[in-house]
């Protein structure tokens, strides 16, 4: 990773590596040491699919995470399933209490976004904003911005 940063000239402080919970089944000390080394160079870390794999709150205590990502399985039925709604809200509160940022994955409707926003989540990923894009379309989007999430998502 260090060689890649030097080779590309990328700013490591703008880099956030996503770790999946399945990685946590490996040696936690070794992972923690590698993360600490990268963190010294400015790299951040996000725990992807939080709540679906080998979830353990002790991992949050021992690993230098910056962000949690609420798995789409909790977001999909957040408006109709009280358990998913409670889990999503609890993850948001947990992240805030640990000074971690939070992203909700799989946001497809404005109603889902609004629910999550009211719960305190301010960052989202999902088809509401865009479907997967080829590089040239992504570059256009990055250059001109996203003005109407629903229109843009439907036009891709």
PDB file of C-alpha atoms in Angstrom:
ATOM      1  CA  UNK A   1       0.000   0.000   0.000  1.00  0.00           C
ATOM      2  CA  UNK A   2       2.834   2.370   0.871  1.00  0.00           C
ATOM      3  CA  UNK A   3       4.494   1.680  -2.490  1.00  0.00           C
ATOM      4  CA  UNK A   4       1.204   2.320  -4.282  1.00  0.00           C
ATOM      5  CA  UNK A   5       0.747   5.666  -2.509  1.00  0.00           C
ATOM      6  CA  UNK A   6       4.297   6.713  -3.394  1.00  0.00           C
ATOM      7  CA  UNK A   7       3.955   5.480  -6.982  1.00  0.00           C
ATOM      8  CA  UNK A   8       0.641   7.233  -7.664  1.00  0.00           C
ATOM      9  CA  UNK A   9       1.199  10.339  -5.577  1.00  0.00           C
ATOM     10  CA  UNK A  10      -2.221   9.781  -4.023  1.00  0.00           C
ATOM     11  CA  UNK A  11      -3.007  11.519  -0.762  1.00  0.00           C
ATOM     12  CA  UNK A  12      -3.373   8.650   1.744  1.00  0.00           C
ATOM     13  CA  UNK A  13      -5.624  10.811   3.919  1.00  0.00           C
ATOM     14  CA  UNK A  14      -8.226  10.608   1.157  1.00  0.00           C
ATOM     15  CA  UNK A  15      -8.014   6.828   1.100  1.00  0.00           C
ATOM     16  CA  UNK A  16     -10.423   4.686   3.110  1.00  0.00           C
ATOM     17  CA  UNK A  17     -10.061   0.925   2.977  1.00  0.00           C
ATOM     18  CA  UNK A  18     -13.204  -1.132   3.490  1.00  0.00           C
ATOM     19  CA  UNK A  19     -12.825  -4.225   5.605  1.00  0.00           C
ATOM     20  CA  UNK A  20     -15.498  -6.888   5.703  1.00  0.00           C
ATOM     21  CA  UNK A  21     -16.474  -8.565   8.930  1.00  0.00           C
ATOM     22  CA  UNK A  22     -15.337 -11.934   7.549  1.00  0.00           C
ATOM     23  CA  UNK A  23     -11.774 -10.610   7.825  1.00  0.00           C
ATOM     24  CA  UNK A  24     -12.305 -10.527  11.568  1.00  0.00           C
ATOM     25  CA  UNK A  25     -12.170 -14.328  11.676  1.00  0.00           C
ATOM     26  CA  UNK A  26      -8.419 -13.988  11.089  1.00  0.00           C
ATOM     27  CA  UNK A  27      -5.729 -13.032  13.619  1.00  0.00           C
ATOM     28  CA  UNK A  28      -7.005  -9.803  15.154  1.00  0.00           C
ATOM     29  CA  UNK A  29      -3.566  -8.761  16.494  1.00  0.00           C
ATOM     30  CA  UNK A  30      -1.941  -9.068  13.089  1.00  0.00           C
ATOM     31  CA  UNK A  31      -4.770  -7.153  11.430  1.00  0.00           C
ATOM     32  CA  UNK A  32      -4.594  -4.447  14.089  1.00  0.00           C
ATOM     33  CA  UNK A  33      -0.832  -4.013  13.604  1.00  0.00           C
ATOM     34  CA  UNK A  34      -1.163  -3.719   9.839  1.00  0.00           C
ATOM     35  CA  UNK A  35      -3.991  -1.230  10.216  1.00  0.00           C
ATOM     36  CA  UNK A  36      -1.986   0.844  12.701  1.00  0.00           C
ATOM     37  CA  UNK A  37       0.930   0.971  10.250  1.00  0.00           C
ATOM     38  CA  UNK A  38      -1.303   2.175   7.412  1.00  0.00           C
ATOM     39  CA  UNK A  39      -3.083   4.599   9.735  1.00  0.00           C
ATOM     40  CA  UNK A  40       0.287   6.228  10.540  1.00  0.00           C
ATOM     41  CA  UNK A  41       0.431   7.090   6.838  1.00  0.00           C
ATOM     42  CA  UNK A  42      -3.041   8.641   6.944  1.00  0.00           C
ATOM     43  CA  UNK A  43      -5.135   5.752   5.603  1.00  0.00           C
ATOM     44  CA  UNK A  44      -8.616   5.386   7.112  1.00  0.00           C
ATOM     45  CA  UNK A  45     -10.741   2.276   7.620  1.00  0.00           C
ATOM     46  CA  UNK A  46     -14.397   1.440   7.197  1.00  0.00           C
ATOM     47  CA  UNK A  47     -16.092  -1.710   8.499  1.00  0.00           C
ATOM     48  CA  UNK A  48     -18.310  -2.882   5.642  1.00  0.00           C
ATOM     49  CA  UNK A  49     -21.545  -4.858   6.019  1.00  0.00           C
ATOM     50  CA  UNK A  50     -21.615  -4.159   9.750  1.00  0.00           C
ATOM     51  CA  UNK A  51     -23.872  -6.519  11.641  1.00  0.00           C
ATOM     52  CA  UNK A  52     -23.973  -9.389   9.158  1.00  0.00           C
ATOM     53  CA  UNK A  53     -20.804 -11.406   9.625  1.00  0.00           C
ATOM     54  CA  UNK A  54     -18.571 -12.081  12.584  1.00  0.00           C
ATOM     55  CA  UNK A  55     -19.887  -9.092  14.500  1.00  0.00           C
ATOM     56  CA  UNK A  56     -18.239  -8.497  17.789  1.00  0.00           C
ATOM     57  CA  UNK A  57     -18.214  -5.210  19.573  1.00  0.00           C
ATOM     58  CA  UNK A  58     -14.725  -6.015  20.853  1.00  0.00           C
ATOM     59  CA  UNK A  59     -13.443  -5.581  17.282  1.00  0.00           C
ATOM     60  CA  UNK A  60     -14.574  -1.981  17.399  1.00  0.00           C
ATOM     61  CA  UNK A  61     -12.585  -1.526  20.583  1.00  0.00           C
ATOM     62  CA  UNK A  62      -9.394  -3.130  19.245  1.00  0.00           C
ATOM     63  CA  UNK A  63      -9.301  -1.996  15.624  1.00  0.00           C
ATOM     64  CA  UNK A  64      -8.699   1.589  14.487  1.00  0.00           C
ATOM     65  CA  UNK A  65     -11.929   2.062  12.524  1.00  0.00           C
ATOM     66  CA  UNK A  66     -13.140   5.422  11.246  1.00  0.00           C
ATOM     67  CA  UNK A  67     -16.480   4.370   9.854  1.00  0.00           C
ATOM     68  CA  UNK A  68     -19.247   1.761   9.973  1.00  0.00           C
ATOM     69  CA  UNK A  69     -21.364   0.824   6.983  1.00  0.00           C
ATOM     70  CA  UNK A  70     -24.893  -0.358   7.722  1.00  0.00           C
ATOM     71  CA  UNK A  71     -25.488  -3.422   5.586  1.00  0.00           C
ATOM     72  CA  UNK A  72     -28.166  -3.181   2.902  1.00  0.00           C
ATOM     73  CA  UNK A  73     -30.023  -6.114   4.467  1.00  0.00           C
ATOM     74  CA  UNK A  74     -31.039  -3.792   7.322  1.00  0.00           C
ATOM     75  CA  UNK A  75     -31.777  -0.838   5.043  1.00  0.00           C
ATOM     76  CA  UNK A  76     -33.950  -2.679   2.511  1.00  0.00           C
ATOM     77  CA  UNK A  77     -36.920  -3.205   4.855  1.00  0.00           C
ATOM     78  CA  UNK A  78     -36.165  -0.401   7.288  1.00  0.00           C
ATOM     79  CA  UNK A  79     -39.618   1.135   6.715  1.00  0.00           C
ATOM     80  CA  UNK A  80     -41.645  -2.054   7.136  1.00  0.00           C
ATOM     81  CA  UNK A  81     -39.657  -4.212   9.552  1.00  0.00           C
ATOM     82  CA  UNK A  82     -39.410  -2.865  13.093  1.00  0.00           C
ATOM     83  CA  UNK A  83     -36.444  -5.127  13.873  1.00  0.00           C
ATOM     84  CA  UNK A  84     -34.436  -3.820  10.913  1.00  0.00           C
ATOM     85  CA  UNK A  85     -35.405  -0.260  11.839  1.00  0.00           C
ATOM     86  CA  UNK A  86     -34.252  -0.817  15.424  1.00  0.00           C
ATOM     87  CA  UNK A  87     -30.998  -2.418  14.304  1.00  0.00           C
ATOM     88  CA  UNK A  88     -30.247   0.417  11.861  1.00  0.00           C
ATOM     89  CA  UNK A  89     -30.971   3.051  14.519  1.00  0.00           C
ATOM     90  CA  UNK A  90     -28.840   1.196  17.065  1.00  0.00           C
ATOM     91  CA  UNK A  91     -25.886   0.987  14.682  1.00  0.00           C
ATOM     92  CA  UNK A  92     -26.177   4.734  14.049  1.00  0.00           C
ATOM     93  CA  UNK A  93     -26.213   5.495  17.791  1.00  0.00           C
ATOM     94  CA  UNK A  94     -23.302   3.111  18.386  1.00  0.00           C
ATOM     95  CA  UNK A  95     -21.231   4.741  15.648  1.00  0.00           C
ATOM     96  CA  UNK A  96     -21.932   8.227  16.990  1.00  0.00           C
ATOM     97  CA  UNK A  97     -21.028   7.191  20.538  1.00  0.00           C
ATOM     98  CA  UNK A  98     -17.725   5.763  19.276  1.00  0.00           C
ATOM     99  CA  UNK A  99     -17.021   8.868  17.159  1.00  0.00           C
ATOM    100  CA  UNK A 100     -17.253   6.866  13.948  1.00  0.00           C
ATOM    101  CA  UNK A 101     -18.871   8.111  10.785  1.00  0.00           C
ATOM    102  CA  UNK A 102     -21.689   6.036   9.339  1.00  0.00           C
ATOM    103  CA  UNK A 103     -22.848   5.133   5.828  1.00  0.00           C
ATOM    104  CA  UNK A 104     -26.068   3.300   4.976  1.00  0.00           C
ATOM    105  CA  UNK A 105     -25.725   0.903   2.037  1.00  0.00           C
ATOM    106  CA  UNK A 106     -28.483  -0.028  -0.370  1.00  0.00           C
ATOM    107  CA  UNK A 107     -30.543   3.160  -0.127  1.00  0.00           C
ATOM    108  CA  UNK A 108     -33.029   2.991  -3.004  1.00  0.00           C
ATOM    109  CA  UNK A 109     -35.827   5.384  -2.031  1.00  0.00           C
ATOM    110  CA  UNK A 110     -36.134   8.870  -0.627  1.00  0.00           C
ATOM    111  CA  UNK A 111     -38.270   7.431   2.181  1.00  0.00           C
ATOM    112  CA  UNK A 112     -35.408   5.151   3.255  1.00  0.00           C
ATOM    113  CA  UNK A 113     -32.988   8.065   3.084  1.00  0.00           C
ATOM    114  CA  UNK A 114     -35.324  10.286   5.099  1.00  0.00           C
ATOM    115  CA  UNK A 115     -35.799   7.617   7.774  1.00  0.00           C
ATOM    116  CA  UNK A 116     -32.042   7.146   8.088  1.00  0.00           C
ATOM    117  CA  UNK A 117     -31.433  10.883   8.057  1.00  0.00           C
ATOM    118  CA  UNK A 118     -33.888  11.396  10.925  1.00  0.00           C
ATOM    119  CA  UNK A 119     -32.069   8.637  12.807  1.00  0.00           C
ATOM    120  CA  UNK A 120     -28.777  10.531  12.386  1.00  0.00           C
ATOM    121  CA  UNK A 121     -27.182   8.897   9.351  1.00  0.00           C
ATOM    122  CA  UNK A 122     -25.917  11.519   6.922  1.00  0.00           C
ATOM    123  CA  UNK A 123     -24.138   9.457   4.246  1.00  0.00           C
ATOM    124  CA  UNK A 124     -25.649   6.915   1.890  1.00  0.00           C
ATOM    125  CA  UNK A 125     -24.865   4.563  -0.974  1.00  0.00           C
ATOM    126  CA  UNK A 126     -27.367   2.998  -3.301  1.00  0.00           C
ATOM    127  CA  UNK A 127     -29.441   3.125  -6.453  1.00  0.00           C
ATOM    128  CA  UNK A 128     -31.221   6.252  -5.239  1.00  0.00           C
ATOM    129  CA  UNK A 129     -28.060   8.093  -6.208  1.00  0.00           C
ATOM    130  CA  UNK A 130     -26.693   5.996  -9.059  1.00  0.00           C
ATOM    131  CA  UNK A 131     -26.432   2.521 -10.476  1.00  0.00           C
ATOM    132  CA  UNK A 132     -22.914   1.197 -11.169  1.00  0.00           C
ATOM    133  CA  UNK A 133     -21.329   3.300 -13.907  1.00  0.00           C
ATOM    134  CA  UNK A 134     -18.593   2.877 -16.474  1.00  0.00           C
ATOM    135  CA  UNK A 135     -15.586   5.085 -15.760  1.00  0.00           C
ATOM    136  CA  UNK A 136     -16.430   7.741 -18.367  1.00  0.00           C
ATOM    137  CA  UNK A 137     -19.956   8.216 -16.887  1.00  0.00           C
ATOM    138  CA  UNK A 138     -18.536   8.403 -13.374  1.00  0.00           C
ATOM    139  CA  UNK A 139     -16.078  11.073 -14.501  1.00  0.00           C
ATOM    140  CA  UNK A 140     -18.970  13.057 -16.019  1.00  0.00           C
ATOM    141  CA  UNK A 141     -20.940  12.724 -12.804  1.00  0.00           C
ATOM    142  CA  UNK A 142     -17.961  13.783 -10.694  1.00  0.00           C
ATOM    143  CA  UNK A 143     -17.364  16.774 -12.951  1.00  0.00           C
ATOM    144  CA  UNK A 144     -20.947  18.012 -13.161  1.00  0.00           C
ATOM    145  CA  UNK A 145     -22.365  16.786  -9.868  1.00  0.00           C
ATOM    146  CA  UNK A 146     -25.555  14.998  -8.980  1.00  0.00           C
ATOM    147  CA  UNK A 147     -28.512  17.361  -8.940  1.00  0.00           C
ATOM    148  CA  UNK A 148     -31.531  15.034  -8.899  1.00  0.00           C
ATOM    149  CA  UNK A 149     -30.793  11.633  -7.353  1.00  0.00           C
ATOM    150  CA  UNK A 150     -33.970   9.928  -8.563  1.00  0.00           C
ATOM    151  CA  UNK A 151     -33.721  11.218 -12.130  1.00  0.00           C
ATOM    152  CA  UNK A 152     -30.025  10.328 -12.302  1.00  0.00           C
ATOM    153  CA  UNK A 153     -30.575   6.835 -10.888  1.00  0.00           C
ATOM    154  CA  UNK A 154     -33.369   6.132 -13.355  1.00  0.00           C
ATOM    155  CA  UNK A 155     -31.444   7.439 -16.355  1.00  0.00           C
ATOM    156  CA  UNK A 156     -28.472   5.111 -15.997  1.00  0.00           C
TER     157      UNK A 156
END
